[in-house]
Amino acid sequence: MFATTVIITALATLTLGGVIKRDDNYQEVIIPQDENFDQFTLSWKAECDNLFFASEGGVYTNATFVEPASTPADALVYCGWYTERPTVVYDNTVECANALGVQFA
């Protein structure tokens, strides 16, 4: 019976659009002129970690995302964390960008 429930749950998840991706709502930002992409990635992840550790208690999974954008001086970013049961997502991309003084493209 348990195996049947697991299979039905998995099929329902796939039918509803698959597993929730926490970084689906990434945003494009302009990398500061005094940083290259690698430096910016380290800065972004460090600041997101600072926000994560300063958040209220609970069991969360940190989900940080930084990738190059199609524009050379830009990056696609996301900063957030989530819980699984119940699924609650805390998107702090704007807060992270503001803390670093980063502008949105």
Short mmCIF file of C-alpha atoms in Angstrom, two decimals, residues 7 10 18 22 27 30 33 50 52-53 57 62 70 75 82-85 87 98 103:
data_model
loop_
_atom_site.label_atom_id
_atom_site.label_comp_id
_atom_site.label_asym_id
_atom_site.label_seq_id
_atom_site.Cartn_x
_atom_site.Cartn_y
_atom_site.Cartn_z
CA ILE A 7 4.06 6.02 -6.99
CA ALA A 10 5.36 10.89 -7.80
CA GLY A 18 7.42 18.51 -11.90
CA ARG A 22 13.39 27.17 -5.96
CA GLN A 27 16.60 38.03 -11.67
CA ILE A 30 24.51 44.27 -13.25
CA GLN A 33 32.49 47.38 -12.33
CA ASN A 50 24.60 36.04 5.89
CA PHE A 52 20.16 32.93 5.65
CA PHE A 53 21.94 32.59 8.99
CA GLY A 57 14.71 29.58 13.31
CA ASN A 62 19.67 27.34 1.43
CA SER A 70 23.49 36.79 -21.98
CA ALA A 75 24.47 37.83 -13.93
CA TYR A 82 12.86 26.88 1.71
CA THR A 83 11.26 24.21 3.86
CA GLU A 84 9.96 20.94 2.42
CA ARG A 85 6.94 20.12 4.58
CA THR A 87 6.72 23.87 1.34
CA ASN A 98 20.24 45.81 -1.83
CA GLN A 103 21.39 47.21 -9.53
#
